C-alpha positions as a printed Julia matrix, in Angstrom:
790×3 Matrix{Float64}:
 37.64   15.57  -46.33
 36.2    16.72  -49.32
 34.89   13.93  -52.13
 36.86   13.67  -55.21
 36.1    13.18  -58.77
 36.44    9.56  -59.31
 36.5     9.48  -62.39
 40.78    9.94  -63.95
 42.44    9.7   -67.19
 46.17    7.94  -68.19
 47.44   11.15  -67.8
 46.18   11.63  -64.47
 48.42    8.99  -63.45
 52.34    9.09  -62.88
 53.95    5.53  -64.35
 56.42    3.99  -62.29
 59.49    2.93  -64.54
 58.84   -0.44  -66.4
 61.94   -2.41  -64.3
 58.78   -2.15  -61.59
 56.2    -3.55  -63.3
 56.48   -7.26  -62.13
 56.63   -6.04  -58.52
 53.0    -3.69  -58.81
 51.95   -7.01  -60.21
 53.33   -8.77  -56.87
 52.52   -5.5   -54.87
 48.47   -5.88  -56.68
 48.78   -9.91  -55.59
 49.81   -9.01  -52.12
 47.3    -6.77  -51.2
 44.42   -9.21  -52.49
 45.13  -11.43  -50.54
 45.67   -9.55  -47.18
 41.7    -7.68  -48.47
 40.77  -11.37  -48.53
 42.21  -11.93  -45.2
 40.47   -9.2   -43.92
 37.04  -10.21  -44.69
 38.07  -13.98  -44.03
 38.76  -11.89  -40.59
 34.93  -10.5   -40.17
 33.63  -13.36  -41.39
 34.74  -15.57  -38.33
 34.14  -13.01  -36.13
 30.12  -12.63  -37.03
 30.4   -16.56  -37.19
 31.26  -16.75  -33.47
 34.68  -18.73  -35.02
 36.18  -16.14  -33.51
 35.68  -13.26  -30.41
 36.94  -10.02  -32.07
 38.72   -8.65  -34.98
 40.74   -5.84  -36.66
 42.22   -6.16  -40.07
 44.2    -3.68  -42.49
 41.46   -3.18  -45.36
 41.6    -0.23  -47.03
 45.02    0.22  -45.65
 46.78   -2.34  -48.11
 48.59   -0.05  -50.83
 50.8     1.96  -48.5
 51.92   -0.44  -46.57
 53.58   -2.28  -49.64
 55.49    0.77  -50.14
 56.64    0.82  -46.98
 58.83   -2.42  -47.59
 59.83   -1.06  -50.58
 61.53    1.34  -47.73
 62.5    -1.54  -44.74
 65.88   -2.85  -43.88
 67.0    -5.47  -41.88
 67.75   -4.13  -38.18
 64.81   -1.56  -38.24
 62.06   -1.45  -36.01
 58.25   -1.79  -35.55
 56.09   -0.04  -33.33
 52.94   -0.55  -34.77
 49.15   -0.08  -33.79
 46.51   -2.93  -33.97
 46.89   -3.38  -38.07
 49.47   -4.03  -40.13
 49.3    -7.77  -41.74
 50.02   -5.93  -44.99
 53.21   -5.38  -44.5
 54.76   -8.66  -42.92
 53.02  -10.31  -45.37
 54.98   -7.95  -47.98
 57.77   -8.78  -46.17
 57.14  -12.83  -45.78
 57.09  -12.21  -42.08
 54.26  -13.96  -41.82
 51.62  -16.46  -43.97
 47.55  -15.65  -43.99
 47.53  -19.03  -42.12
 49.58  -18.07  -38.85
 47.24  -14.48  -39.03
 44.21  -16.24  -38.38
 45.6   -18.79  -36.32
 45.93  -15.78  -33.76
 42.57  -14.82  -34.82
 41.63  -18.14  -33.2
 43.55  -18.05  -29.83
 45.93  -20.94  -31.29
 48.64  -21.0   -28.56
 50.62  -24.25  -30.52
 50.34  -21.52  -34.21
 50.13  -18.31  -33.21
 53.9   -17.11  -33.4
 53.03  -13.64  -32.29
 51.97  -14.55  -29.26
 51.4   -18.01  -28.1
 47.9   -17.31  -28.35
 47.64  -14.39  -25.6
 47.2   -11.5   -28.01
 43.83  -10.43  -29.82
 44.64  -10.44  -34.34
 47.4    -7.85  -35.02
 48.85   -8.0   -32.37
 52.23   -8.01  -33.88
 55.89   -9.66  -32.23
 58.99  -11.8   -32.98
 61.97  -13.05  -30.46
 64.07  -10.54  -30.21
 65.94  -12.99  -26.98
 66.3   -16.88  -26.9
 64.7   -19.42  -24.16
 68.12  -18.41  -21.85
 67.37  -14.5   -22.52
 70.41  -14.06  -24.94
 69.51  -11.54  -27.51
 69.11  -12.32  -30.63
 71.01  -11.1   -33.79
 68.27   -7.9   -34.1
 70.79   -6.69  -37.63
 69.03   -9.22  -39.88
 65.6    -8.76  -40.16
 62.45   -6.23  -39.17
 62.11   -6.21  -35.24
 58.57   -5.63  -34.5
 58.22   -4.67  -30.71
 54.66   -6.36  -29.72
 51.84   -4.18  -30.12
 49.03   -3.01  -27.48
 45.29   -2.3   -28.11
 45.59    1.29  -26.26
 45.29    4.0   -28.65
 48.88    5.73  -28.97
 50.21    3.34  -26.65
 52.88    2.49  -28.91
 54.22    5.93  -29.7
 56.16    6.25  -26.74
 57.9     2.71  -27.15
 58.83    3.47  -31.15
 60.1     6.87  -29.62
 62.76    4.8   -27.16
 63.26    2.07  -30.09
 64.49    5.02  -31.8
 66.26    6.93  -29.34
 68.82    3.72  -29.17
 69.94    4.29  -32.99
 70.94    7.62  -31.78
 72.6     6.02  -29.18
 74.53    3.63  -30.9
 75.97    5.75  -33.5
 77.08    7.79  -31.08
 78.64    6.01  -28.49
 81.21    3.16  -30.36
 82.2     1.14  -26.51
 78.61   -0.17  -27.03
 78.44   -4.08  -27.55
 76.73   -3.6   -30.68
 77.19   -6.39  -33.13
 73.7    -7.74  -32.07
 71.9    -4.97  -32.71
 72.84   -2.35  -34.89
 74.77   -1.43  -37.48
 76.08    2.1   -36.54
 72.57    3.81  -35.94
 71.78    2.92  -39.29
 68.11    1.32  -38.21
 64.51    3.42  -38.16
 61.92    2.6   -36.23
 58.77    2.81  -37.81
 55.77    3.84  -35.63
 52.29    3.88  -37.21
 49.1     5.19  -35.46
 45.27    5.76  -36.45
 44.47    9.19  -37.35
 42.39    9.27  -34.62
 44.4     8.37  -31.78
 46.54   11.08  -32.69
 44.51   13.49  -30.45
 45.41   11.47  -27.38
 48.06   13.74  -25.58
 51.01   10.61  -25.57
 51.34   11.13  -29.67
 52.11   14.8   -29.5
 53.99   14.46  -26.17
 56.19   12.4   -28.49
 56.53   13.95  -31.49
 57.64   17.03  -28.86
 60.1    14.7   -27.57
 61.34   13.01  -31.88
 61.7    16.68  -32.74
 63.92   18.12  -29.53
 65.83   14.63  -29.84
 66.76   14.07  -33.61
 65.58   10.01  -33.65
 65.8     8.43  -36.4
 61.41    7.85  -36.37
 59.15    7.85  -38.74
 55.27    7.91  -37.75
 53.09    6.93  -40.14
 49.7     8.72  -39.53
 47.01    6.35  -41.08
 43.79    8.65  -41.82
 40.66    7.2   -43.37
 38.7     9.96  -41.47
 37.48    8.82  -38.37
 38.03    7.65  -35.12
 35.24    4.86  -34.92
 32.43    6.52  -35.5
 33.42   10.74  -34.89
 34.77   12.45  -37.62
 38.12   13.94  -37.96
 36.98   17.31  -37.99
 35.85   16.58  -34.5
 39.19   15.22  -33.83
 41.63   17.14  -34.68
 42.69   21.35  -35.02
 42.15   21.79  -38.53
 40.76   18.67  -39.92
 43.72   17.85  -40.69
 46.96   16.56  -37.9
 50.11   17.55  -40.49
 48.8    21.27  -40.55
 48.07   21.11  -36.6
 51.85   19.88  -36.46
 53.17   22.58  -38.56
 54.44   24.51  -35.67
 57.0    21.11  -34.83
 57.86   21.49  -38.4
 61.75   22.07  -39.39
 63.2    24.8   -40.95
 66.05   26.28  -41.4
 68.79   26.57  -38.01
 65.9    24.52  -36.12
 65.48   21.04  -34.89
 61.72   19.38  -35.47
 60.19   17.07  -38.13
 59.54   16.79  -41.38
 56.05   16.65  -42.79
 55.2    15.03  -45.81
 51.53   14.54  -47.04
 50.39   11.55  -49.44
 47.7    10.14  -50.81
 46.51    6.24  -49.74
 45.21    5.68  -53.0
 48.54    6.99  -55.49
 51.09    4.02  -55.51
 53.27    6.09  -57.53
 53.28    8.71  -54.67
 53.97    6.3   -52.25
 56.3     3.9   -53.69
 58.42    7.46  -54.19
 57.54    8.91  -50.76
 58.51    6.2   -48.15
 62.07    5.34  -49.43
 62.84    9.18  -49.9
 61.53    9.55  -46.15
 63.6     6.45  -44.8
 66.8     7.38  -46.89
 66.18   11.16  -45.45
 65.75   10.02  -41.78
 68.83    7.42  -41.56
 71.36    9.71  -42.61
 70.12   12.66  -40.81
 68.89   10.97  -37.51
 65.7    13.54  -37.58
 62.28   12.26  -37.33
 59.46   12.1   -39.91
 55.81   12.3   -40.11
 54.04   11.07  -42.57
 50.21   11.98  -43.03
 48.54    8.79  -45.91
 45.19   10.61  -46.18
 42.14    9.66  -48.25
 41.81    6.0   -46.64
 38.9     3.94  -46.45
 37.47    1.26  -44.06
 35.44   -1.13  -46.27
 34.71   -3.69  -43.55
 34.93   -0.78  -40.84
 36.75    0.13  -37.9
 36.31   -3.44  -36.07
 33.91   -6.47  -35.74
 31.94   -4.41  -32.89
 29.77   -2.37  -35.29
 29.18   -1.51  -38.89
 30.04    1.71  -40.2
 26.53    2.18  -42.58
 25.4     3.67  -39.35
 27.53    6.33  -39.35
 28.3     7.84  -42.52
 26.4     9.54  -45.48
 25.29    7.39  -48.33
 27.68    9.92  -50.69
 30.81    9.18  -48.52
 29.88    5.5   -48.45
 29.11    5.56  -52.49
 33.27    7.94  -52.23
 34.3     5.28  -50.42
 33.86    2.56  -53.06
 35.25    4.67  -55.63
 38.89    5.62  -54.2
 39.52    2.54  -51.95
 42.79    1.99  -52.63
 42.82   -1.3   -54.2
 40.01    0.16  -56.8
 42.0     2.86  -57.46
 45.4     0.41  -57.55
 43.6    -1.86  -60.29
 42.22    0.63  -61.87
 46.01    2.58  -62.05
 47.66   -0.96  -63.25
 44.58   -0.94  -66.23
 45.22    2.61  -67.0
 48.68    2.57  -67.06
 48.9    -1.29  -69.29
 50.65   -2.5   -66.68
 48.27   -5.36  -66.32
 45.33   -6.58  -68.5
 41.84   -6.55  -66.94
 41.66  -10.58  -67.09
 45.07  -10.58  -65.32
 44.37   -9.11  -62.47
 40.96  -11.37  -62.26
 44.03  -13.74  -61.72
 45.17  -13.05  -58.96
 42.22  -12.02  -57.51
 41.15  -15.71  -57.68
 44.3   -16.93  -56.87
 44.28  -14.63  -53.42
 40.91  -15.87  -52.94
 41.91  -19.89  -53.23
 45.03  -19.19  -50.89
 43.46  -17.07  -48.26
 40.64  -20.27  -48.13
 43.23  -22.73  -48.05
 45.14  -20.93  -45.22
 41.53  -20.49  -43.46
 40.78  -24.62  -43.7
 44.58  -25.21  -42.49
 44.63  -22.89  -39.86
 41.11  -24.0   -38.28
 42.01  -27.85  -39.02
 45.49  -26.52  -36.85
 43.38  -25.82  -34.22
 40.81  -28.39  -34.05
 42.62  -31.72  -34.45
 44.39  -31.0   -31.36
 41.21  -30.35  -29.59
 39.44  -33.56  -30.25
 42.11  -35.62  -29.9
 42.63  -34.32  -25.65
 38.44  -35.19  -26.13
 38.93  -38.56  -27.12
 41.63  -38.75  -24.51
 39.84  -38.13  -21.54
 36.8   -40.04  -22.16
 39.22  -43.03  -22.7
 39.92  -42.08  -19.19
 36.16  -43.07  -18.04
 35.87  -46.85  -16.45
 34.52  -49.25  -18.43
 30.75  -49.89  -18.69
 30.53  -52.22  -15.83
 31.58  -49.24  -13.15
 30.34  -46.45  -15.0
 27.85  -44.01  -12.53
 25.23  -42.12  -14.0
 27.46  -39.31  -13.22
 30.49  -40.45  -14.99
 27.52  -41.6   -18.14
 25.97  -38.57  -18.02
 29.74  -36.79  -17.92
 30.82  -39.27  -20.99
 27.84  -37.51  -22.55
 28.46  -33.84  -22.2
 31.77  -34.38  -23.77
 30.67  -36.1   -26.0
 28.15  -33.47  -27.7
 30.99  -29.94  -26.93
 30.64  -28.1   -30.32
 34.54  -26.4   -28.89
 36.27  -29.33  -27.23
 37.98  -25.98  -25.49
 40.88  -27.16  -22.81
 38.79  -24.82  -20.35
 36.14  -26.6   -21.28
 36.72  -29.66  -20.19
 38.81  -29.12  -16.92
 35.27  -27.69  -15.85
 33.1   -30.52  -16.62
 35.8   -33.04  -14.74
 35.25  -30.08  -12.14
 31.46  -30.09  -12.59
 31.55  -33.58  -11.84
 34.03  -33.77   -9.26
 31.84  -31.42   -7.48
 28.7   -33.83   -8.14
 30.35  -37.0    -6.9
 33.28  -36.01   -4.38
 36.8   -35.65   -4.88
 37.63  -39.07   -2.93
 34.18  -40.69   -6.16
 36.0   -38.77   -8.95
 38.05  -41.89  -10.8
 42.2   -41.34   -9.99
 42.71  -40.95  -13.99
 40.35  -38.15  -13.97
 41.63  -36.59  -11.07
 45.35  -36.81  -12.79
 44.14  -35.62  -15.75
 42.46  -32.59  -14.17
 45.46  -31.63  -12.06
 47.47  -31.77  -15.3
 45.38  -29.93  -17.57
 44.66  -26.72  -14.81
 48.88  -26.83  -15.24
 48.88  -26.75  -18.47
 46.25  -24.32  -18.65
 47.92  -22.09  -16.09
 51.4   -22.08  -17.61
 49.75  -22.04  -21.23
 47.84  -18.49  -20.75
 49.72  -17.38  -17.41
 53.7   -17.85  -18.22
 56.33  -15.82  -18.68
 55.09  -12.82  -16.18
 58.48  -12.06  -14.78
 61.68  -14.06  -16.34
 62.46  -17.74  -16.33
 66.21  -17.19  -17.43
 69.59  -17.63  -15.88
 69.27  -13.77  -15.04
 66.43  -13.53  -13.37
 66.84  -11.7   -10.39
 64.84  -14.04   -8.68
 67.36  -16.36   -9.52
 70.36  -14.13   -8.08
 70.2   -14.48   -3.92
 72.25  -12.22   -2.43
 75.61  -11.39   -1.65
 76.42   -9.25    1.69
 77.84   -6.22    1.77
 81.45   -5.81    3.46
 82.17   -3.28    5.97
 85.82   -2.43    6.44
 86.75   -2.18   10.76
 86.35    1.4    10.87
 83.43    1.99    8.3
 83.63    5.18    6.82
 80.58    7.43    7.58
 78.84    9.17    4.62
 75.2    10.99    3.69
 73.05    8.67    1.64
 73.8    10.98   -1.75
 76.85   10.04   -1.72
 76.46    6.53   -1.25
 74.51    6.65   -4.19
 77.09    9.09   -5.99
 80.32    6.33   -5.7
 77.9     3.35   -6.13
 76.72    4.96   -9.83
 80.5     6.07  -10.26
 81.2     3.04  -10.64
 78.88    1.19  -12.21
 79.24    3.46  -15.09
 82.67    2.75  -14.97
 81.91   -0.91  -14.88
 79.11   -0.67  -17.64
 79.58    0.89  -20.85
 75.48    0.05  -21.78
 74.54    2.06  -18.43
 72.32    5.3   -19.25
 70.45    7.56  -16.68
 68.32   10.14  -17.78
 65.22   12.57  -16.77
 64.34   15.85  -15.42
 67.53   17.27  -13.56
 69.49   14.6   -14.11
 72.52   15.21  -16.2
 74.2    18.98  -15.32
 73.1    18.63  -11.16
 73.2    15.15  -11.03
 69.33   15.32  -10.58
 67.72   17.52   -7.25
 68.99   15.09   -4.57
 72.35   14.58   -6.12
 72.88   10.84   -6.4
 74.26   11.74  -10.21
 76.15   14.78   -9.27
 79.36   14.66  -11.23
 78.56   12.23  -13.61
 77.49   13.77  -16.78
 80.98   15.56  -16.5
 82.68   12.47  -16.34
 80.97   10.24  -18.29
 80.2    12.3   -21.1
 76.21   13.76  -21.78
 75.35   11.39  -23.6
 75.01    8.77  -20.78
 74.34   10.99  -18.32
 71.75   13.72  -19.64
 68.26   15.77  -18.45
 64.77   15.75  -20.58
 61.98   17.33  -20.73
 58.9    17.1   -18.26
 57.6    14.19  -19.91
 57.2    11.17  -17.92
 55.13    9.11  -20.33
 58.08    9.39  -22.81
 60.87    9.16  -20.48
 59.74    5.29  -20.24
 58.98    4.96  -23.35
 62.55    5.78  -24.16
 63.95    3.77  -21.26
 62.01    0.97  -23.05
 62.68    1.33  -26.2
 66.53    0.63  -25.19
 66.14   -1.87  -23.12
 64.43   -3.65  -25.87
 68.3    -3.2   -27.68
 70.46   -4.27  -25.21
 70.95   -1.34  -23.93
 70.16   -0.76  -19.72
 68.62    2.53  -18.83
 67.87    4.2   -15.32
 65.8     6.45  -16.23
 64.21    8.95  -13.17
 60.78   10.14  -12.47
 61.68   12.98  -10.18
 59.03   12.14   -7.93
 56.76    9.05   -7.16
 53.79   11.7    -7.03
 54.66   12.21  -10.87
 54.88    8.23  -11.32
 50.87    8.44  -12.74
 51.34   10.68  -15.66
 53.71    7.61  -16.92
 51.34    4.67  -15.37
 49.22    3.59  -18.48
 53.23    2.94  -20.77
 54.36    0.73  -17.81
 51.48   -0.85  -16.37
 50.05   -1.51  -20.48
 53.25   -1.78  -22.2
 56.35   -2.55  -19.97
 54.71   -4.61  -17.39
 52.92   -6.91  -19.6
 56.25   -7.54  -22.8
 57.45  -10.37  -21.4
 54.03  -12.18  -20.75
 52.38  -11.27  -23.78
 55.09  -11.89  -26.52
 54.97  -15.47  -24.17
 59.04  -14.57  -23.14
 59.96  -13.51  -26.5
 60.56   -9.78  -25.45
 62.18   -8.13  -22.52
 62.88   -4.65  -21.3
 65.02   -4.54  -18.28
 64.27   -1.35  -18.09
 65.25    0.5   -13.92
 62.97    3.29  -12.98
 64.14    5.27  -10.12
 61.87    7.22   -7.62
 61.83    9.45   -4.91
 58.96    9.07   -2.12
 57.44    9.37    1.91
 57.65   11.79    4.3
 58.69   14.86    3.04
 56.14   17.36    3.86
 53.44   18.89    0.87
 50.37   17.4    -1.27
 53.0    17.01   -4.32
 56.38   15.57   -3.29
 55.57   12.96   -0.72
 54.61   10.25   -2.56
 53.23    7.13   -0.57
 50.3     5.29   -2.77
 52.09    2.37   -3.62
 48.8     0.39   -3.82
 48.25    1.99   -7.37
 51.49    0.35   -8.52
 51.38   -2.97   -6.93
 48.18   -3.49   -8.32
 48.71   -2.9   -12.05
 52.24   -3.21  -12.36
 52.4    -7.04  -11.95
 55.38   -8.39  -14.53
 57.91   -6.02  -12.59
 59.59   -5.64   -9.73
 58.51   -3.22   -7.14
 61.75   -2.31   -4.45
 60.97    0.03   -1.25
 64.64    0.21    0.1
 64.69    1.76    3.54
 68.03    3.58    2.83
 70.74    4.49    0.39
 73.07    1.1     0.99
 70.24   -0.59    0.54
 68.73    1.12   -2.44
 72.8     0.28   -4.26
 71.95   -3.18   -3.16
 69.05   -3.67   -4.86
 70.32   -1.93   -7.97
 72.69   -3.99   -8.24
 70.5    -7.27   -7.94
 68.48   -5.52  -11.4
 71.73   -4.36  -13.3
 71.87   -8.43  -13.02
 69.14   -9.8   -14.52
 67.23   -8.98  -16.58
 63.64   -7.75  -15.45
 62.7    -4.53  -15.49
 61.53   -2.52  -11.88
 60.63    0.57  -10.33
 63.18    1.57   -6.98
 61.79    4.25   -4.78
 64.27    5.88   -2.66
 63.38    7.26    1.12
 63.3    10.8    -0.21
 64.2    12.37    3.15
 67.41   10.09    3.94
 69.66   11.82    1.27
 71.45   13.52    4.41
 71.4    10.88    6.73
 74.37    8.91    7.43
 74.88    5.55    6.55
 78.41    3.4     6.31
 79.48    2.6     3.37
 80.12   -0.79    2.22
 83.71   -1.68    1.21
 81.98   -4.11   -1.88
 79.66   -1.42   -2.78
 79.2    -2.14   -6.73
 78.83   -5.76   -5.92
 76.65   -6.66   -3.46
 73.12   -8.03   -3.77
 70.08   -7.87   -1.81
 67.92  -10.26   -2.81
 64.49   -9.87   -3.69
 61.48  -11.24   -2.34
 63.56  -11.61    0.64
 62.14   -9.37    3.89
 64.92   -8.55    6.37
 65.18   -8.71   10.4
 65.7    -5.66   11.51
 65.36   -5.97   15.35
 64.07   -9.11   17.24
 61.23   -9.78   19.62
 58.99  -12.17   21.35
 55.72  -10.02   21.73
 54.57   -8.2    18.34
 55.38   -8.99   15.04
 55.72   -5.76   12.54
 56.02   -5.44    9.08
 57.01   -2.25    7.09
 59.25   -0.86    4.59
 60.49    2.5     3.42
 60.69    5.42    5.06
 58.5     3.71    8.18
 61.41    1.35    8.94
 63.49    4.72   11.11
 59.75    5.03   12.54
 58.79    1.68   13.61
 62.71    1.3    14.58
 62.4     4.22   17.33
 59.05    3.25   18.46
 60.81   -0.53   19.43
 63.16    1.29   21.36
 60.48    3.26   23.18
 58.43    0.13   23.38
 61.32   -1.74   25.11
 61.89    0.5    27.78
 58.48   -0.18   28.88
 59.39   -4.36   28.3
 57.04   -4.78   25.2
 59.36   -6.05   22.44
 59.07   -5.78   19.09
 59.72   -7.73   16.22
 60.61   -5.25   13.12
 60.6    -6.31    9.67
 61.16   -4.42    6.63
 59.64   -6.33    3.59
 61.95   -4.67    1.09
 60.35   -5.38   -1.94
 56.63   -5.85   -2.29
 56.85   -7.66   -6.0
 57.86   -9.55   -5.25
 56.83   -9.84   -2.01
 58.53  -12.49    1.08
 58.68  -15.65   -2.02
 59.77  -18.07    0.93
 56.78  -17.3     3.36
 59.44  -15.9     6.17
 56.94  -13.58    7.64
 54.14  -16.56    8.75
 57.26  -18.38   10.76
 58.35  -15.33   12.84
 54.14  -14.81   12.96
 54.37  -18.51   14.37
 56.09  -16.76   17.27
 54.56  -13.37   18.36
 50.67  -14.45   17.05
 50.09  -10.53   16.97
 50.92   -8.42   13.67
 50.87   -5.04   13.63
 51.21   -4.3     9.75
 52.7     0.43    9.49
 52.81    1.72    6.27
 52.29    5.62    4.52
 49.64    4.26    1.63
 45.65    5.12    1.88
 43.41    3.0     4.81
 43.15   -0.29    2.41
 45.93   -0.04   -0.24
 49.42   -1.34    0.21
 48.7    -2.66    3.78
 45.55   -4.64    2.99
 47.83   -6.02   -0.2
 50.46   -6.81    3.01
 48.07   -8.2     5.31
 46.36  -10.93    1.91
 49.49  -12.39    1.32
 50.76  -12.86    5.15
 47.13  -14.02    5.97
 45.87  -15.86    2.8
 48.72  -16.76    0.78
 50.78  -18.05    3.54
 48.3   -18.9     6.2
 48.84  -16.58    9.15
 44.93  -16.81   10.1
 45.89  -19.42   12.38
 48.53  -18.77   14.18
 46.83  -15.24   15.48
 45.82  -14.84   19.29
 44.74  -11.17   17.96
 43.3    -9.32   15.22
 45.37   -7.89   13.04
 46.25   -3.75   13.36
 47.2    -1.65    9.98
 48.5     1.6    10.71
 48.58    3.88    7.42
 48.07    7.21    6.99
 44.78    8.67    6.12
 42.8     8.78    3.66
 43.61   12.57    2.44
 46.9    13.66    0.8
 49.77   14.61    3.01
 48.98   18.51    4.42
 51.99   20.55    4.08
 53.82   21.98    7.25
 54.78   19.97   10.72
 50.96   20.35   11.81
 50.41   18.68    8.29
 52.67   15.81    8.27
 51.73   14.78   11.24
 48.44   14.58   11.15
 48.62   13.23    7.79
 50.4     9.81    8.61
 51.83    7.6    10.63
 54.42    8.69   13.58
 56.49    7.53   16.66
 53.7     7.21   18.92
 50.83    6.19   16.72
 53.43    3.08   16.28
 53.87    2.77   20.0
 50.36    2.85   20.51
 49.01    0.77   18.2
 51.37   -2.13   18.83
 50.78   -1.43   23.14
 47.01   -2.14   22.12
 47.82   -4.97   20.51
 49.68   -7.0    22.69
 47.23   -6.43   25.16
 44.32   -7.29   23.43
């Protein structure tokens, strides 16, 4: 950007109303507290007190202006900065911000010590999973670090306001005031180079949602200048094609300098007013910002900025200009501002001292309690004496350090020689550490899908046999009638009822706002669902084919799957991703690669129903529960006929419970999804030759066989064959580990485990390609025969 002349005269400033003078001084004080906090964050990382720091230095002033525009009920989807806004709104104290920096699980209110500094959240649910009143405060959706990842979530949070304004039947008391809420979405300028930024802004312009995206522009992405990041060197200029014009949709684009206090005060409330009333998204490009401490504590910006640029940043630092403004306009005298700066330093210094002591005092007390468990002097061995001295000399008596010291002592002296009090302490301490860092991956509330149990399907004496897609039509129609908070959307979902007709007729029956089409934009389809689910709605978002879910995988693995865990149980997003895969011939419509999902979606449920009745039962379970999930229907089974249950909208398939579809004594065959039908046919052929194969459908991959039933079956047959359509070493290897290692199945085997999978390459096209690429009936027959003969 061009470097400005640093000299301004009083006449150059637009003066704010006199009634705002006191507020301006308060804003200056908050900004100075924020800056001092940023300085302390950098100091404590560089001195070793903390591991990593990002802060607000250079980005304070626009946030105090934003605070004027925020209302109770609004949501925030920010990037890894933003403590100035929270300080301004009295939503956080410097001590709490430092507690997160120090990873103090007892005093970090944003993540329980699980997230790096700058990642903020507040509770949207209580301990029982009940929704809290979101209309009474600014709601902080838990931040993530992947650049631009917050954009899709912000879009979804804004879309929920559109839904609440449109549908009066929704139970909105705790979630919305007539859709009047804005989703405040912030992003660093360099991150606008990410595709998800463009996808989100396009989706926001098409759909018309109350989202304000603030682009925070300091001219660099770490060391890379904006000219190498963005066309025309300006994101607002580059996005001009999305700008709304008369008679068109689009977004409103605004530009403002981040050091211009009166302009910021004028712009943010006015943009918010427009967005609330019109439900039209806006972008605010905050330009000419600086970063006095560099991008983060990872390195110094002096390495890549010219001397001229560094001198410019000193002059045009927003706080330097703010002070200059207050003095030049007569709002304050220099002595008055000096006193505010001194006060800010004292406040932050006290907060630092208190936060550190609150962290260390329990650690010291725990160390003393551990040392008190050691035997008295007459019974101490040299090993225990050395252990005691090691623990006493620990500079940082972290729980993990204490645990590791006891484990080393146990290794040295042996389990039986370790004093019983130390054994008990170690057991309890390891449980505590595991819980403090690993709890709340999935719901522990009374509505957890894992607690609901199953309800068997009930059939009439003369069951009606219909194609699978009709089963889904009837099911979804019943659920939409029953639950007004249920929505479905995705590519081709609305008018034609999805490409396989599972939603056919539902848009006409329930309205275009409940069953609707989206653009081809998988990442923001998931973000749309996530934001809606975080605000009490129950979205079913469709990804047309499993092959395309990988466009949305970053959103699923980084944001959806981690939300409950990274917020320490304070937030949830019980969305359902509906997709289809397996067995259709062709490279890109035959998705069976589930191992990337099994490996990356811990924190979600992964359901692989073998037919549409089972799919309906899983949807019932998930909709009664409060966890997110992916359901993968069998693509070539929509036209296969199935018996329709009488209790279609009520029966439930329990998650994590395998189902035995055929008993057998010679071999246990474990499979799922489309391979179930293949394996059942193979079992019939084998039975004609005297080989009885037990066929078990695992039903869900996440969770997997919670009661360890498969080992019990293996104890009867002593042989295990795993069949699936993933690549060799993919999901079959995961299943094998679960049975052999987790369930102790190794001791039950009389033969090696055999896995039968798809080929290493993608499924080739047409019949020969399918035959060569995926397991066929005779492949199963021959593998089972060979394993039984071993």
